[in-house]
Structures are given as structure tokens and as C-alpha cells.
Amino acid sequence: AKNKIKLIAGELIKTAAERSSIRTESLSFNQLSYEEFCSGFQFNETEDQLNAIRDVETDLLSGKLMERLICGDVGYGKTEIALRASFIVAMSGFQVALIAPTTLLVRQHYQNFVDRFADWPIKIELLSRFRNKKDQDVVLSNMSSGIVDIVIGTHKLLQDDIFFKNLGLIIIDEEHRYGVRQKEKFKSLRAEIDILTLTATPIPRTLNMALSDIRELSIISTPPSRRLAVKTFVCQHDDSLIKEAIIREIKRGGQIFYLHNNVKTIKETVRRMSKLVPEVRVQYAHGKMPEKQLESVMLDFYHRRFNLLVCTTIIETGIDIPTANTIIIDRADKFGLAQLYQLRG
């Protein structure tokens, strides 16, 4: 194991050294178009967010390969940085690949990208198990021929039969969910690729590489304006307390996640919740459900057709439901610190 670690560590530093010496083609895009695209952002950028955006812009236009880690909590604006970087690269004639760990998060990113690029001549595609084989084959063909400008997918993008015509940027979302070999696979696709990594909880290796200047680091620690701090309560399981938390959230017009990380007993938990708070509409979601059913439940929750979602950790990867302001985590002692931090975010 020690020898294997040394070998991988050596490979990481060797790859980083090779990448730092490579000069890339300079990107050329219309500054006015870029400013117009940026104006489509509906919120005011925070100071940290602006600094991170400037860092990424500088990296992309420097002629050197980008290897930047953006670290910030869920909802702090990392996706906007990814959108702007994608605009610069795609409008300069290169392809962009965004990889996310779950089909739900891929779907959310896809919707965000489609909405923001609606007025621009950029073709965006989705690659995940939500697409049937025929659709996937069309996407793969369009990627290799250069018809697709931005592709958003799960780890399917890491398969050996995936080919890009002119890949310029890889964005890795929730990077702590991937192994070192998976991430190095991307770099081996093409040595001259810019890499942007987004995470709320960087793994020690990534953080160490950032702090030792093997890769660059931008931290977004400023919360968006008017964002309230998350209140966290740790207590013993108590039905009356759970009921109070649910009723309180419903009364202020919000929704609730009830995290029960056991597929076998999830339906029983739904029955228990329905009995505990009969006035609340309850549904459930987990990763073993058929794709269409899972997608339908999540869309119904997003559109507020029910109030309480009993779910597994499938929701932990940055899914954004703005009106869900309370999360109850059943058996929190069974989770790791990074997982709890992510769920809380």
C-alpha cells in the first residue's frame, strides 16, 4: 500500500509539473458578449465570488493550463463561476465537459446551463442514465464530431469510448466524490485541458495540493446577501420534536427533507410520518427507484406539490430546492463529518 501511494503521489506531481510547462492556445472571445452574458446573473455577486471569477478569467486567458480549486458552501455561487468559464471557452471554439456525481445534480446543472445559454449559439447536451441508449449514442456522436459545445454528465463521461473533437475545459463538481484515478483519467484524455474543480468539502489530498501550490485555490466564504446562517440542533430522537419542526416549517410556507438512509425501511418511515403529521403531504425518493419515477418525484417536490420528502443521501450533492428550509437527519451518528456538512449546506 505504501509503495502504491508513493507511485500515485509521484504521478500526481509529475502530471502537475508537465501541465505547468505547457502553453495553450489563447482564447479569443467578444468582451461585450461576455459582459452581456454575465448580466443574466439574477443576484449580486459577493466579493469572494467576484475574486474567484477574476481568478478563473485570468487563468483562462494567461496561456497556461488552469488547475484551479473553487471552495465554497452550497448556494455560495460556484455554479455561476462554472457558467462564465464555460462561456469563455465555448465562445472561443472549444468544448466543455461538466461532470457531477448524481443524475439529479446533472439534471439540475443541465437546466441551469440551458436557461442561461438560451440566447446564445451554444449547443448543450446531457449524458446520464436518464437518457435512453439511442439518445446517448446521438450525443456521443455529436461530441466526437464537435456539434456539441457543452456536455453535462455523470461518471459516464469517464468511459473509454467517450471522444471529444476539441475539449478545452473540464469542470468537476463535488470533486470529493471521485477517486484520484478517475480525475487523472480526464487529464490523460488530452494534456492541454483546463481544469476547474468545485467543492464544498475538499478532500485532504486536493487541499494539500492547493496549499503547496501544485494547484491554485479560490475560496468563497462570503454568504449571499440576506442569507441566514443555518441553525443546527443535535438531539435524541423525539416524535414530538420532529412534529414541531415540520409544523413550524409548513406554517412559514416551506418544505422539509426527512433523511432516512435505508431503502428497505423508507416506506415504513413514510407511513410513520403520515401518521405523525396527517395534514402534511409526504413522498419518498431514493437511488434505486426507476429513473422516470425519481425524476417525477423530485420535480413534484420542486414545484411544491407536496411538503415533506423522505429520502436517502441522494439529495446530498448540492440539489437546490429554494423553499426546503428544514432538514431532519435520522441517525446522524451514521454519517461522516463531510457528509453531514454537505447535507447541512
PDB file of C-alpha atoms in Angstrom, residues 73-76 223-224 226-234 249 252 257 322 324-329 340-345:
ATOM      1  CA  ASP A  73     -20.539  26.208   0.599  1.00  0.00           C
ATOM      2  CA  VAL A  74     -23.638  25.038  -1.257  1.00  0.00           C
ATOM      3  CA  GLY A  75     -25.515  28.114  -2.514  1.00  0.00           C
ATOM      4  CA  TYR A  76     -22.470  30.425  -2.402  1.00  0.00           C
ATOM      5  CA  PRO A 223     -22.560  34.155   2.110  1.00  0.00           C
ATOM      6  CA  PRO A 224     -25.005  35.666  -0.409  1.00  0.00           C
ATOM      7  CA  ARG A 226     -29.782  38.189   3.090  1.00  0.00           C
ATOM      8  CA  ARG A 227     -28.768  34.557   3.576  1.00  0.00           C
ATOM      9  CA  LEU A 228     -29.375  33.454   7.150  1.00  0.00           C
ATOM     10  CA  ALA A 229     -26.956  31.195   8.989  1.00  0.00           C
ATOM     11  CA  VAL A 230     -28.065  27.554   9.272  1.00  0.00           C
ATOM     12  CA  LYS A 231     -29.210  26.665  12.797  1.00  0.00           C
ATOM     13  CA  THR A 232     -28.149  23.139  13.751  1.00  0.00           C
ATOM     14  CA  PHE A 233     -29.678  21.147  16.617  1.00  0.00           C
ATOM     15  CA  VAL A 234     -28.323  17.785  17.759  1.00  0.00           C
ATOM     16  CA  GLU A 249     -41.696  24.889   8.535  1.00  0.00           C
ATOM     17  CA  ARG A 252     -43.925  29.609   7.137  1.00  0.00           C
ATOM     18  CA  PHE A 257     -36.331  16.950   3.842  1.00  0.00           C
ATOM     19  CA  PRO A 322     -35.109  27.035  -2.558  1.00  0.00           C
ATOM     20  CA  ALA A 324     -36.869  23.488   1.516  1.00  0.00           C
ATOM     21  CA  ASN A 325     -35.532  25.217   4.620  1.00  0.00           C
ATOM     22  CA  THR A 326     -35.598  22.372   7.154  1.00  0.00           C
ATOM     23  CA  ILE A 327     -33.776  19.054   7.057  1.00  0.00           C
ATOM     24  CA  ILE A 328     -34.265  16.358   9.695  1.00  0.00           C
ATOM     25  CA  ILE A 329     -31.449  13.808   9.683  1.00  0.00           C
ATOM     26  CA  LEU A 340     -23.220  15.994   7.393  1.00  0.00           C
ATOM     27  CA  TYR A 341     -21.591  19.289   6.388  1.00  0.00           C
ATOM     28  CA  GLN A 342     -22.682  18.754   2.779  1.00  0.00           C
ATOM     29  CA  LEU A 343     -26.269  17.839   3.785  1.00  0.00           C
ATOM     30  CA  ARG A 344     -26.454  20.853   6.084  1.00  0.00           C
ATOM     31  CA  GLY A 345     -25.248  23.087   3.256  1.00  0.00           C
TER      32      GLY A 345
END
